[in-house]
Structure formats: C-alpha cells, structure tokens
Coordinates of C-alpha atoms in Angstrom, one line a residue:
X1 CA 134.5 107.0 109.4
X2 CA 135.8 106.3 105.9
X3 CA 133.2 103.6 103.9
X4 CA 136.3 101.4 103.5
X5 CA 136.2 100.6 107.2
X6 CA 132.9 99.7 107.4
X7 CA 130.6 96.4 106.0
X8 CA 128.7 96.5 102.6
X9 CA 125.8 96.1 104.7
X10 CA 126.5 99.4 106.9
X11 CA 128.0 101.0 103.7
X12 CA 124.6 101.0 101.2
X13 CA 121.9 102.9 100.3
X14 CA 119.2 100.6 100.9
X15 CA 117.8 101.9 103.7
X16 CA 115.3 103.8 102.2
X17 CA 116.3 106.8 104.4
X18 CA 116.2 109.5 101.5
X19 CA 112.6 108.5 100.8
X20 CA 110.6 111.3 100.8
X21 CA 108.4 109.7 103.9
X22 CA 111.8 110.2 105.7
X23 CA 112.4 113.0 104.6
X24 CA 109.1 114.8 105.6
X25 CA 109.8 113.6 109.2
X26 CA 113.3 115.2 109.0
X27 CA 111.8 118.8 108.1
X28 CA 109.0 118.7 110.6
X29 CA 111.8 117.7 113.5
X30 CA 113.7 120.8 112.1
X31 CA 110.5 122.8 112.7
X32 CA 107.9 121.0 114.4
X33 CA 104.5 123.2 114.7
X34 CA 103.6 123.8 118.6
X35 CA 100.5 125.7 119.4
X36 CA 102.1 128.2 121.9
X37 CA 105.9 127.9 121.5
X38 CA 106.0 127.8 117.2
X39 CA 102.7 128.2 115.9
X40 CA 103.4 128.4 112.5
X41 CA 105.7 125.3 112.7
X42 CA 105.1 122.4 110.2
X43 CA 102.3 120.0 111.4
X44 CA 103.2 116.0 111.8
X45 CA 100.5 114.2 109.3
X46 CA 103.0 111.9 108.2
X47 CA 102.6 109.6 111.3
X48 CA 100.5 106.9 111.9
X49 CA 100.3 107.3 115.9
X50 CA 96.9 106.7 117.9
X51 CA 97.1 109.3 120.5
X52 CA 93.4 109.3 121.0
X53 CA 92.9 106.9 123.5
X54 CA 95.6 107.6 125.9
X55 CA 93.2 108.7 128.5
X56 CA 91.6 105.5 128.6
X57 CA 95.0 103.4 129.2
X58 CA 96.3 106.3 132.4
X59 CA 93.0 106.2 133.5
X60 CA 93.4 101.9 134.1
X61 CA 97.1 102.6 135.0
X62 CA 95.8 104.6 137.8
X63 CA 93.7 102.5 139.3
X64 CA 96.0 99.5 138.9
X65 CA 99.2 100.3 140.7
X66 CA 100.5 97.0 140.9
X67 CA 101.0 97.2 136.7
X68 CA 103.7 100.0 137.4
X69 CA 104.9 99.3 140.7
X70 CA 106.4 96.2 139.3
X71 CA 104.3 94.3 141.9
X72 CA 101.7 91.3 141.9
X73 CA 99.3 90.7 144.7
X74 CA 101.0 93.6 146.2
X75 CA 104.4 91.8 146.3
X76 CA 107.4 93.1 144.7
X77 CA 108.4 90.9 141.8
X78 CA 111.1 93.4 140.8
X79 CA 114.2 90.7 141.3
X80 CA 112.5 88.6 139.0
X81 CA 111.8 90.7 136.7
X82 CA 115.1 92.1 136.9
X83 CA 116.8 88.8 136.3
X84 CA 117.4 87.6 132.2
X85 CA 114.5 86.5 130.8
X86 CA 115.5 84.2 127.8
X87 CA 113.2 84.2 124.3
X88 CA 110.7 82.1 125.7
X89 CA 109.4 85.2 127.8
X90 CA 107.7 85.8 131.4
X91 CA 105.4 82.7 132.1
X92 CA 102.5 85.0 132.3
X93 CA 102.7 86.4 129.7
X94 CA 100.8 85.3 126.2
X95 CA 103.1 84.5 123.9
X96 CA 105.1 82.0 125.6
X97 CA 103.4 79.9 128.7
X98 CA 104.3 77.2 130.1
X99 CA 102.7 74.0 130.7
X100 CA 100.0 75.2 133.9
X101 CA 99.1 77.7 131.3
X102 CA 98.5 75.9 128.2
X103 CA 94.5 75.2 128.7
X104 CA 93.5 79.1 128.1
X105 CA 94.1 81.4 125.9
X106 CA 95.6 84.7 127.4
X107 CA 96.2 88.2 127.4
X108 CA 97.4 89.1 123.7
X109 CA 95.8 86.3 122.3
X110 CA 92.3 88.0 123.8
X111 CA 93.1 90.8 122.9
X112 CA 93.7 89.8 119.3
X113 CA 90.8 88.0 119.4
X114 CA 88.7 90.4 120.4
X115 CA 89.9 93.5 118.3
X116 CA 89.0 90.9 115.1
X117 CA 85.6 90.6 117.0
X118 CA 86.2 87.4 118.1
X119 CA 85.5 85.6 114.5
X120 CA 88.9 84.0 115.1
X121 CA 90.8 82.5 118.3
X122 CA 94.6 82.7 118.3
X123 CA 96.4 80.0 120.2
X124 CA 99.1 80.8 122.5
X125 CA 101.5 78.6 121.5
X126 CA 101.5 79.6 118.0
X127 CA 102.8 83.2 118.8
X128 CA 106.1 84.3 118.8
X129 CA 106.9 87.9 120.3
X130 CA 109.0 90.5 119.3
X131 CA 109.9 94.1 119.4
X132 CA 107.5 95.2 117.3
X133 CA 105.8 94.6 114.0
X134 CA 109.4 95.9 112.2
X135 CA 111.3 93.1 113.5
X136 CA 108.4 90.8 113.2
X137 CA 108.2 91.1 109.6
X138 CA 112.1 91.0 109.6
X139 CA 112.0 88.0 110.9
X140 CA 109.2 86.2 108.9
X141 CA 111.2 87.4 105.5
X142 CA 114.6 86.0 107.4
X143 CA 112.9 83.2 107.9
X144 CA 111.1 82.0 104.7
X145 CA 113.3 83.6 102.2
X146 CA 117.0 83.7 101.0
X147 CA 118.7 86.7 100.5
X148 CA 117.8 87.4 96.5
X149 CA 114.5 85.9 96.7
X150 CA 111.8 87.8 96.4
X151 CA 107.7 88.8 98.5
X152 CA 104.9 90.5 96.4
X153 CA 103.8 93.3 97.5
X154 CA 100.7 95.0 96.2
X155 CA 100.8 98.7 96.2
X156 CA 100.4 100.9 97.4
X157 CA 102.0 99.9 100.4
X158 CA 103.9 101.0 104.0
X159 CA 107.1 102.8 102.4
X160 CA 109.3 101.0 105.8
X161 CA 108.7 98.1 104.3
X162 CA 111.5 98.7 101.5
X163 CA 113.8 98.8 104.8
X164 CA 111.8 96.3 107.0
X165 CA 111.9 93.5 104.4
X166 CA 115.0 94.3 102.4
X167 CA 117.8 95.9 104.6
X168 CA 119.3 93.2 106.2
X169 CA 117.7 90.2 104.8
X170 CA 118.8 90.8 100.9
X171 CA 115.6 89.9 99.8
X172 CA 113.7 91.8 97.2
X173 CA 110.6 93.4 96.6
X174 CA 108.4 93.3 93.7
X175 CA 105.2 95.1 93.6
X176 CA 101.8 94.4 92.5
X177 CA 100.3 97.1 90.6
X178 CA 97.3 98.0 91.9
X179 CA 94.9 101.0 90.6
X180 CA 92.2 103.6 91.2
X181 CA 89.9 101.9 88.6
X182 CA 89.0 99.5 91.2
X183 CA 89.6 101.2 94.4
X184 CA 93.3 99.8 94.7
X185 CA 91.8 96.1 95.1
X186 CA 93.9 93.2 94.5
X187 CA 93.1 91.2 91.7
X188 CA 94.4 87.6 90.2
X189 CA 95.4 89.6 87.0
X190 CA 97.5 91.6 88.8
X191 CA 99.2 89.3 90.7
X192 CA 99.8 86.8 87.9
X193 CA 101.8 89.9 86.4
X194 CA 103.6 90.7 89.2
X195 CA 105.3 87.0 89.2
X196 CA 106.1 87.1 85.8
X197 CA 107.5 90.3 86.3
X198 CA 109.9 88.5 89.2
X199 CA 111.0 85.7 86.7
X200 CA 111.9 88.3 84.0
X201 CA 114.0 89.6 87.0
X202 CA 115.3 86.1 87.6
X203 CA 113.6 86.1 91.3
X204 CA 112.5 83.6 92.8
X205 CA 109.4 84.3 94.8
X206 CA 108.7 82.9 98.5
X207 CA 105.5 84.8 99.3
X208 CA 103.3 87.6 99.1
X209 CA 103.4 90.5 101.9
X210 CA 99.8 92.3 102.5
X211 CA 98.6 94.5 105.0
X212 CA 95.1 94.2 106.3
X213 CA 93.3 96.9 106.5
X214 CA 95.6 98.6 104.1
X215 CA 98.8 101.0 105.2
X216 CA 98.3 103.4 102.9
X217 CA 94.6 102.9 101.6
X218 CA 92.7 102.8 105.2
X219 CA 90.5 100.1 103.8
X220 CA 89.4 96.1 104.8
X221 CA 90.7 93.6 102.1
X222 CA 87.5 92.1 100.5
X223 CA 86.6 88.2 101.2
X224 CA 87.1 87.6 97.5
X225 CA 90.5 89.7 97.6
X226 CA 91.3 87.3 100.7
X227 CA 90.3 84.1 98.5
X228 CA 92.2 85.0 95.8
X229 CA 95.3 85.6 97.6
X230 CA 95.1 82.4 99.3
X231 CA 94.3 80.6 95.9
X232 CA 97.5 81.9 94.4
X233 CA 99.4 81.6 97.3
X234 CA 98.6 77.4 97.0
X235 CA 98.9 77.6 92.9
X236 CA 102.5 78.8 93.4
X237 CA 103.5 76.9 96.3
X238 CA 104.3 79.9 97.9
X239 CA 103.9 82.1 101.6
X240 CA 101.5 84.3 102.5
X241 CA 102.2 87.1 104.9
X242 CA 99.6 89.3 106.3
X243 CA 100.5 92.6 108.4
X244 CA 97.3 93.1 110.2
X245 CA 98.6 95.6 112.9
X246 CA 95.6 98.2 112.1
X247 CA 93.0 95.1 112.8
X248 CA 91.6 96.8 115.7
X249 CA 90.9 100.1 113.8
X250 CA 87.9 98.9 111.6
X251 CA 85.5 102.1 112.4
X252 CA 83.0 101.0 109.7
X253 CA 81.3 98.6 107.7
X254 CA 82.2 96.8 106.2
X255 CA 83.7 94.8 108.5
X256 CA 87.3 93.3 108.9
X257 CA 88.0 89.7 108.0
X258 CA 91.6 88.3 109.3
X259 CA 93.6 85.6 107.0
X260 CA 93.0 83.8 110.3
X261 CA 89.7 83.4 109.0
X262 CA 89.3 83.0 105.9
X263 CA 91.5 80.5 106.1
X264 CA 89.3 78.2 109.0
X265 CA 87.6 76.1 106.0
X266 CA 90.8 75.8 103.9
X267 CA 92.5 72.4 103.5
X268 CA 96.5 72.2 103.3
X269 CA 96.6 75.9 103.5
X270 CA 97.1 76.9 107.0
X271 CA 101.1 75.9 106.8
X272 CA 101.7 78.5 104.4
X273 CA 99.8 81.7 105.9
X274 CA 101.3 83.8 108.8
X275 CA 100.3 86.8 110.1
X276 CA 101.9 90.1 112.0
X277 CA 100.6 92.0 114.7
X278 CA 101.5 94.8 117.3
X279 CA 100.3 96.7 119.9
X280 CA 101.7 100.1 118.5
X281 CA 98.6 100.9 116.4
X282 CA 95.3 99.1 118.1
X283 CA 96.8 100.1 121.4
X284 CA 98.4 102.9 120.4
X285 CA 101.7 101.9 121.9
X286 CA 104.5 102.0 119.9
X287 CA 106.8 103.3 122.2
X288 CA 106.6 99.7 124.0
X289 CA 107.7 97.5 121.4
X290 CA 105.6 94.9 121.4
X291 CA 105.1 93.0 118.1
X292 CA 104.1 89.1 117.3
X293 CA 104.3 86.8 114.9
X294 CA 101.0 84.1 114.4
X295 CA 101.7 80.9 112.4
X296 CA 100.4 77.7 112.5
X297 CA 103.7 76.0 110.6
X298 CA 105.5 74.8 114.3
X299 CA 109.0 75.1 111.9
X300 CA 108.4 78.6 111.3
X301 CA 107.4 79.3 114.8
X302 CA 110.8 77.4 115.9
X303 CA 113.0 79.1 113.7
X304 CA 111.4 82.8 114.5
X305 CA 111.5 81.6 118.3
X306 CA 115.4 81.2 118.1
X307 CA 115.8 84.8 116.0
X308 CA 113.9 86.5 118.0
X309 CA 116.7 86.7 120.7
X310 CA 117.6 89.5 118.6
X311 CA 114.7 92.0 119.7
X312 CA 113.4 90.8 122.8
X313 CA 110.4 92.8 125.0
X314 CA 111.4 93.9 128.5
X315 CA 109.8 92.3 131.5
X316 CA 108.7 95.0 132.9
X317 CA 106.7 95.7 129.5
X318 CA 105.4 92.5 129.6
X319 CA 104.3 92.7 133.2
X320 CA 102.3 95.6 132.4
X321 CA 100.8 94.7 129.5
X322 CA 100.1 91.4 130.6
X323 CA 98.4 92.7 133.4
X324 CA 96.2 95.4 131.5
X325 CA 95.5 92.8 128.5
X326 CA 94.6 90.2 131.5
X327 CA 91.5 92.7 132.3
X328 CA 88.5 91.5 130.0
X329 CA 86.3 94.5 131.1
X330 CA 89.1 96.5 129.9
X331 CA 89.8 95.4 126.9
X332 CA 86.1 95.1 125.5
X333 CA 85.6 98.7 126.6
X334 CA 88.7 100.2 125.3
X335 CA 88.2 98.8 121.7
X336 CA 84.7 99.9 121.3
X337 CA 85.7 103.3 122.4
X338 CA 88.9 103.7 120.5
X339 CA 86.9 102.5 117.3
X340 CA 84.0 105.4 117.9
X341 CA 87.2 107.9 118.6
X342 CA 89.0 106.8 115.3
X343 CA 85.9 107.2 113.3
X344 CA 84.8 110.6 114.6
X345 CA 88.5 111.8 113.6
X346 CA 88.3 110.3 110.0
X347 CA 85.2 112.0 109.6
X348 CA 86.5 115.1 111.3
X349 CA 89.5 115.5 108.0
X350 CA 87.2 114.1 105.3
X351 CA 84.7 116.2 105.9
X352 CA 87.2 119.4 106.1
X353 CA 89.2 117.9 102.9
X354 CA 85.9 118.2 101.1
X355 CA 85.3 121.9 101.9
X356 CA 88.8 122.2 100.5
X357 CA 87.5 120.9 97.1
X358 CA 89.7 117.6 98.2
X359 CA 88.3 113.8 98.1
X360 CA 89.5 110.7 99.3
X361 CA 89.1 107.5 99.1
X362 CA 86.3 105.8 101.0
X363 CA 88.2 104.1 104.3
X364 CA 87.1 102.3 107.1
X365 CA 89.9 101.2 109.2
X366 CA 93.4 103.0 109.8
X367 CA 94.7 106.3 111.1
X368 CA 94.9 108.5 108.0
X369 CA 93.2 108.9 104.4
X370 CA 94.3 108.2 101.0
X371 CA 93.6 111.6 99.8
X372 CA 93.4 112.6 95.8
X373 CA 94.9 115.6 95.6
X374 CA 95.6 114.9 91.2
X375 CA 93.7 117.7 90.5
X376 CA 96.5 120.2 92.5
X377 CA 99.4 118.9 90.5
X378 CA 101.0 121.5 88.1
X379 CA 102.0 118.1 85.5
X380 CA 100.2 114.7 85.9
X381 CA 103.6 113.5 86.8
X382 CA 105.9 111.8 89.6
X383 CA 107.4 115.6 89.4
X384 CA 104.4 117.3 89.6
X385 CA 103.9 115.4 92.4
X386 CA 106.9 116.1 94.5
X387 CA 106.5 119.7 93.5
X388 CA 103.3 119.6 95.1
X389 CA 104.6 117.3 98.6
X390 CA 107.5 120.1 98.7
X391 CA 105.1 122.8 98.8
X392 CA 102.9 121.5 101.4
X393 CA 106.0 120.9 103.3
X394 CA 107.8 123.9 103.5
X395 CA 104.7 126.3 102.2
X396 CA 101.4 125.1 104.0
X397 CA 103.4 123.9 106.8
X398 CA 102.3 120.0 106.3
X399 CA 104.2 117.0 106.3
X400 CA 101.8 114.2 104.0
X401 CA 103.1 111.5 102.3
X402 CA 103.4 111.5 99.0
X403 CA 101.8 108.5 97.4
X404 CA 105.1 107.3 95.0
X405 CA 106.8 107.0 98.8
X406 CA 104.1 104.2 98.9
X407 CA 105.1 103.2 95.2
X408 CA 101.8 104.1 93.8
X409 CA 101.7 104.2 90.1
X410 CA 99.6 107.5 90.1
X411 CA 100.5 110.5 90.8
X412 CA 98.7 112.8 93.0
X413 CA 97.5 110.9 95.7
X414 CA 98.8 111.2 99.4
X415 CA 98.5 109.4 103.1
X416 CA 97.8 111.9 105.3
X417 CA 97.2 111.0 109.2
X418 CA 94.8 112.6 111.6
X419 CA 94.8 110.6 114.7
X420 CA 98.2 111.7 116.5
X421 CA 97.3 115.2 116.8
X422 CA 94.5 116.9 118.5
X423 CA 91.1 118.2 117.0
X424 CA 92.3 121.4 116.8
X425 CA 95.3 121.0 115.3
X426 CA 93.4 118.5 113.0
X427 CA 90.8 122.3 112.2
X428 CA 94.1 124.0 111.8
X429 CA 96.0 121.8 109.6
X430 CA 92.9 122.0 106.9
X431 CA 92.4 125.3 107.3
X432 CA 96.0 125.9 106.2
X433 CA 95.1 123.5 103.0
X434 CA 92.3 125.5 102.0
X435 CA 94.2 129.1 102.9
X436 CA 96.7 127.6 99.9
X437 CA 94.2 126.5 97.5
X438 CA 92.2 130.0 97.5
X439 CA 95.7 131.7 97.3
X440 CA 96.7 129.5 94.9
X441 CA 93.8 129.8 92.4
X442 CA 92.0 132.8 93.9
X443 CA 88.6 130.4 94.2
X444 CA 87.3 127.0 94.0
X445 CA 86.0 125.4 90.7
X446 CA 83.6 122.8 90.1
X447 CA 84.6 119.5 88.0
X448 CA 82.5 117.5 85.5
X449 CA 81.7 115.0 88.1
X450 CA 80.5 117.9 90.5
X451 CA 83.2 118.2 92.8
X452 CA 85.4 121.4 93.5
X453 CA 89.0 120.7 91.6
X454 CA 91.5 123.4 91.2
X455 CA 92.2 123.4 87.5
X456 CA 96.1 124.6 87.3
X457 CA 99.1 125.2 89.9
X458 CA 102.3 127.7 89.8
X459 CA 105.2 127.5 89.0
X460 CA 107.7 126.7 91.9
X461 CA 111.0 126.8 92.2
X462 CA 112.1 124.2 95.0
X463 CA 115.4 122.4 94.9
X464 CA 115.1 119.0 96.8
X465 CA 115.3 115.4 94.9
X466 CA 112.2 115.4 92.8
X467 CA 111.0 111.9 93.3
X468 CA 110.9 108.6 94.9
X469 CA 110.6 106.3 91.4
X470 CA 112.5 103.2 92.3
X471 CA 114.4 101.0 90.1
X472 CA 111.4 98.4 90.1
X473 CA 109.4 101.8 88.4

C-alpha cells in the first residue's frame, strides 16, 4: 500500500523494528538451530523466555483438570466464560473482585506477594490487568504523560521499551547514563543530568521508568538506588515507574527489594510510584498475556481501568490462572524451585564464559548475563561492536544482544540469555564461542588484571547497518 494511504502513525519509523535486537530475531527465524533437523542453525540467546519450569506447571495441570476443562467443582462454566467479560474481569479473579471478595487478598496479588517474599502485600483493588507488561507500560505512559513529554530511563535498559513507551503514545525517551565504573548503578548525579539534558531538549518530564532487577544488567536495584529515585522523583514533582516483571527471579543475595517497599515508611509519596508486573517472566508464561498494573493513585487506577479495554485477558486464561495462582502449596513450591533452576543455569553460562576468557557482570536475578566481551572488539567502537554482534550472528551461529540495542554508552558489552534453551544447547552454544576465540587468535591470553582477554580481532567484511546509535546518542 502506497505511504500516502496510510496514518503518520502507521507510516513511521519509530517502531524500533530495525534495531539490531530485532534484527537478531529475524536471522535466527531464517535459520533457527535444531539439534536433529539443523544442527548448525543459529542458536536463540536473544530471548528472555523461562522455559525451565514448564514441568512443574503440566505437572499441576495434570492433576487439576477442572483448570483446562473450563470447569469448577466439576461443573461446566464454559457459557459463562464464553459470554463478554467487560474490563472489570471474571469475579474470581485478582485483579478485579467484587464486593464478597474484597476482605482477602487473592490469586495474583499472592503470588506477587510471595515472589517479593512476602516483604510487601498488594491489594486487590489497586491492580489493573492487562495483556501483558507491553501494554501495561503503554498504558501507564498514556496515562501520565502527553504525547511530547518525556520518562527517564537509566540505561542500559529493555531495547522494546523505545516501541512500548514511544510508538503510539508520542512521548519521549531520555536516558540516564549509567556506567561500568560503578556497576551500572543509578546515581543522583546522573539523574540530575539526565533532566537537564530533557530541558535543553525542551521536554517536559513526567517520570522516570526503571526496571527492577534490571533488563539488561540481571541485577537487584540497591536500597540507596531505590531511595534516591524516590527522593528525586518527590524533588521534581514527578512519576515513578517501576517494571518489576523479573521480581520473582532473584537466585541470590542480595535480595530483591520492590518500590512497594521502600516506599511503606514514605510520607506523600505513595501517589506518585506505580509499578508493572507480568506473568511472562516469573511464570514463565508469556504466551498468556497476562500483565498488571499496581498503583495506589485511585485516578490512575480509573483512567488505566477504562484503557485497558484495549488489551483485555481471555476468560478462559483467567480461569486457569486463577485457579493455579489460588493453590498456596503451589505457588510457594514453584517459586523456590524455579529460583534454584534459574541459578544453576546462570552459573551453568558464567562459568563456561569464563573458560572462554569471557566475564560478566555479577547478577543475581534475571534470565541472561551482561557479558563483557570489550576485549573481542576489533575498535573500542559502536562499529566495532556491531562488527563483532554480526559475526556471532551469522559466524558462531549466536543471536546476543548487542549492548547499544540497550543504549549502553560502552561498547562491547552484550545480554545474552540462557534460560529458554536446554543445558545442552546452553554447553553447545559456549562451546561454539570458544571454537571462535581459539580460531580467531590461535590461543587465549592473560590480561593485567589476570583474566584471559583476546588482544586483537580480524578484519571482516559484513554489510548490514553498523549500529544502533540513536539520535538521543
């Protein structure tokens, strides 16, 4: 269809589609590694899927078949599920209840609660649900900013955000520079730039957007971080959002602390701070949709009430997870388990990066590694950089993202996943890295600080865009 035909909206770029993290995905569906069927195939490690607890949810399913048989009590409730649910959702189900149900806190309120080891307790009617954590955040932006205005976003962050936040809602982005000095950690200094940085822009800014623990970094936001987002947050009037879908992935100390929390002995602050959540990462369920927004500002849970409309859950989803969430056994089991699974992976890739002559940054929470792969790059540059990503790509036969997808102001750094594949093809996937560093060098070195570094790359000749520098760069 010719551009003319269609809206601005449909017509522009902003998408963020031709991001490298896009574009990794788009090579490995060309050529996605199999075991048996295409064994040299690229390998996925650019999603953040937890497919190792699947076993624990069919095993439940099995021995609830009421959740799938769209019954309850044994009785078929399939009319009325089957019959329009409006946005207030299925009576049973947590995020909407009515008035027999307002005494107790249920399913995905628990379950919220519990994955944040119960240091905080979520009321019902302070959640709003949606179809995921995308459209939650959507959502929030639509409703606390005007198209132009602008979030803080320290960085690196989630490279879907540029097309969660921005897309459709016209607001902007500006990113708070963050750096290895300090292990990525926000600081007031930072922040304070970052807002001048927005006025010199002539933006106004509604909020700040963090995720906790970190999308790309893998790590739990310090209380002091916490305090001094909140702190700024209240000197500039402003929002703060907090994206905590990976909340239930803390594997290690130390230990996760929700803006939930920190917040509980805060005066006059609880109107401004939100938070998103989802079942795609904790519960390793993404295919289901099922997203919520927590606020204790009963405007903001109105307005996002009434948008929500837009990307509502099915009721059959929300029968079944309201009936799995419902079991406390369940849910206490599956989260201590998941966590022990999640760690033994993470330690499965670092330790195999560091054989490699490959660090990364010390994680505890999350479903990939910030890996530092600087000393591989052929030029301390963005270009370097995407030299590198290319090469892993279409030579190694990984997809990683690279870390100025993320909008990290260093290059050489990279997310790479490890918990939506198996073991094995977690072995082969570093195996593969290490194969290209020996070939690559013809053997390992060891740096000043006593780690193995490859000194120098080749020269390649690859073709594709060579980087993801954005106009805020």
């Amino acid at each position: 269809m010719p551009r003319q035909l269609l809206s601005r909206k449909a017509a522009c770029n902003t998408h963020g589609q031709d991001s490298s993290y896009f574009l990794g995905w788009q090579e490995y569906e060309k050529n996605p590694y199999d075991p048996k069927t295409n064994p040299t195939g690229i390998i996925q490690m650019g999603l953040a899927e937890n497919q190792l607890s699947f076993d624990l949810i069919e095993s439940w399913l099995e021995g609830h078949p009421d959740a799938t048989g769209l019954r309850r009590d044994g009785v078929l409730v399939f009319r009325e599920l089957g019959l329009f649910q409006d946005y207030h959702g299925l009576p049973d189900f947590p995020v909407f209840i009515d008035l027999l149900l307002r005494k107790r806190l249920q399913a995905l309120a628990d379950f919220m609660g519990e994955s944040r080891r119960n240091t905080v307790k979520f009321d019902p009617h302070k959640l709003v649900l949606t179809a995921g954590a995308t459209s939650a955040n959507e959502t929030l932006v639509f409703c606390l900013a005007e198209p132009g205005e602008a979030f803080l976003l320290p960085t690196p962050y989630y490279p879907g955000f540029d097309r969660d936040l921005k897309w459709r809602t016209g607001a902007e982005i500006v990113p708070v520079r963050c750096s290895s000095s300090n292990g990525f950690r926000i600081t007031k200094v930072a922040l304070e730039k970052a807002h001048r940085r927005a006025r010199k822009l002539h933006l106004r800014v509604k909020g700040v957007l963090m995720t906790n623990p970190s999308n790309p970094l893998g790590t739990t936001m310090t209380r002091v971080e916490l305090d001094t987002l909140i702190d700024f947050v209240v000197a500039k009037d402003i929002h703060l959002v907090s994206d905590e879908v990976y909340s239930g992935t803390n594997f290690d100390s130390p230990g996760f602390t929700s803006v939930m929390e920190a917040i509980q002995d805060r005066k006059n602050v609880a109107h401004r701070v939100h938070l998103v959540y989802s079942l795609s990462k904790d519960l390793g369920l993404p295919g289901f949709r099922v997203g919520a927004i927590y606020s204790n500002n009963e405007t903001v849970v109105a307005a996002a009430t009434k948008m929500s409309s837009f990307g509502l859950v099915s009721s059959q989803t929300q029968h079944l997870l309201s009936a799995l969430l419902s079991d406390k056994e369940f849910r206490r089991s599956y989260i201590v388990e998941n966590r022990r699974r999640i760690k033994e992976r993470h330690d499965l890739l670092v330790r195999g990066l560091e054989r490699t002559g490959i660090s990364c940054l010390k994680s505890n929470a999350g479903l990939f590694c910030w890996v530092d792969m600087r000393h591989l790059l052929k030029s301390n540059t963005f270009e370097g950089e995407m030299e590198l990503w290319k090469t892993t790509v279409y030579q190694v036969g990984l997809n990683i993202s690279p870390g100025s997808s993320c909008h990290c102001d260093e290059p050489g750094w990279f997310r790479v996943c490890f918990a939506n594949m198996s073991a094995e093809t977690l072995e082969l996937a570093i195996q593969r890295l290490d194969d290209f560093v020996v070939s690559s060098h013809g053997h390992k070195v060891i740096c000043n600080s006593g780690c193995r570094m490859q000194p120098c790359m080749p020269k390649w000749i690859l073709t594709l865009p060579s980087s993801d520098r954005t106009l805020e760069r």
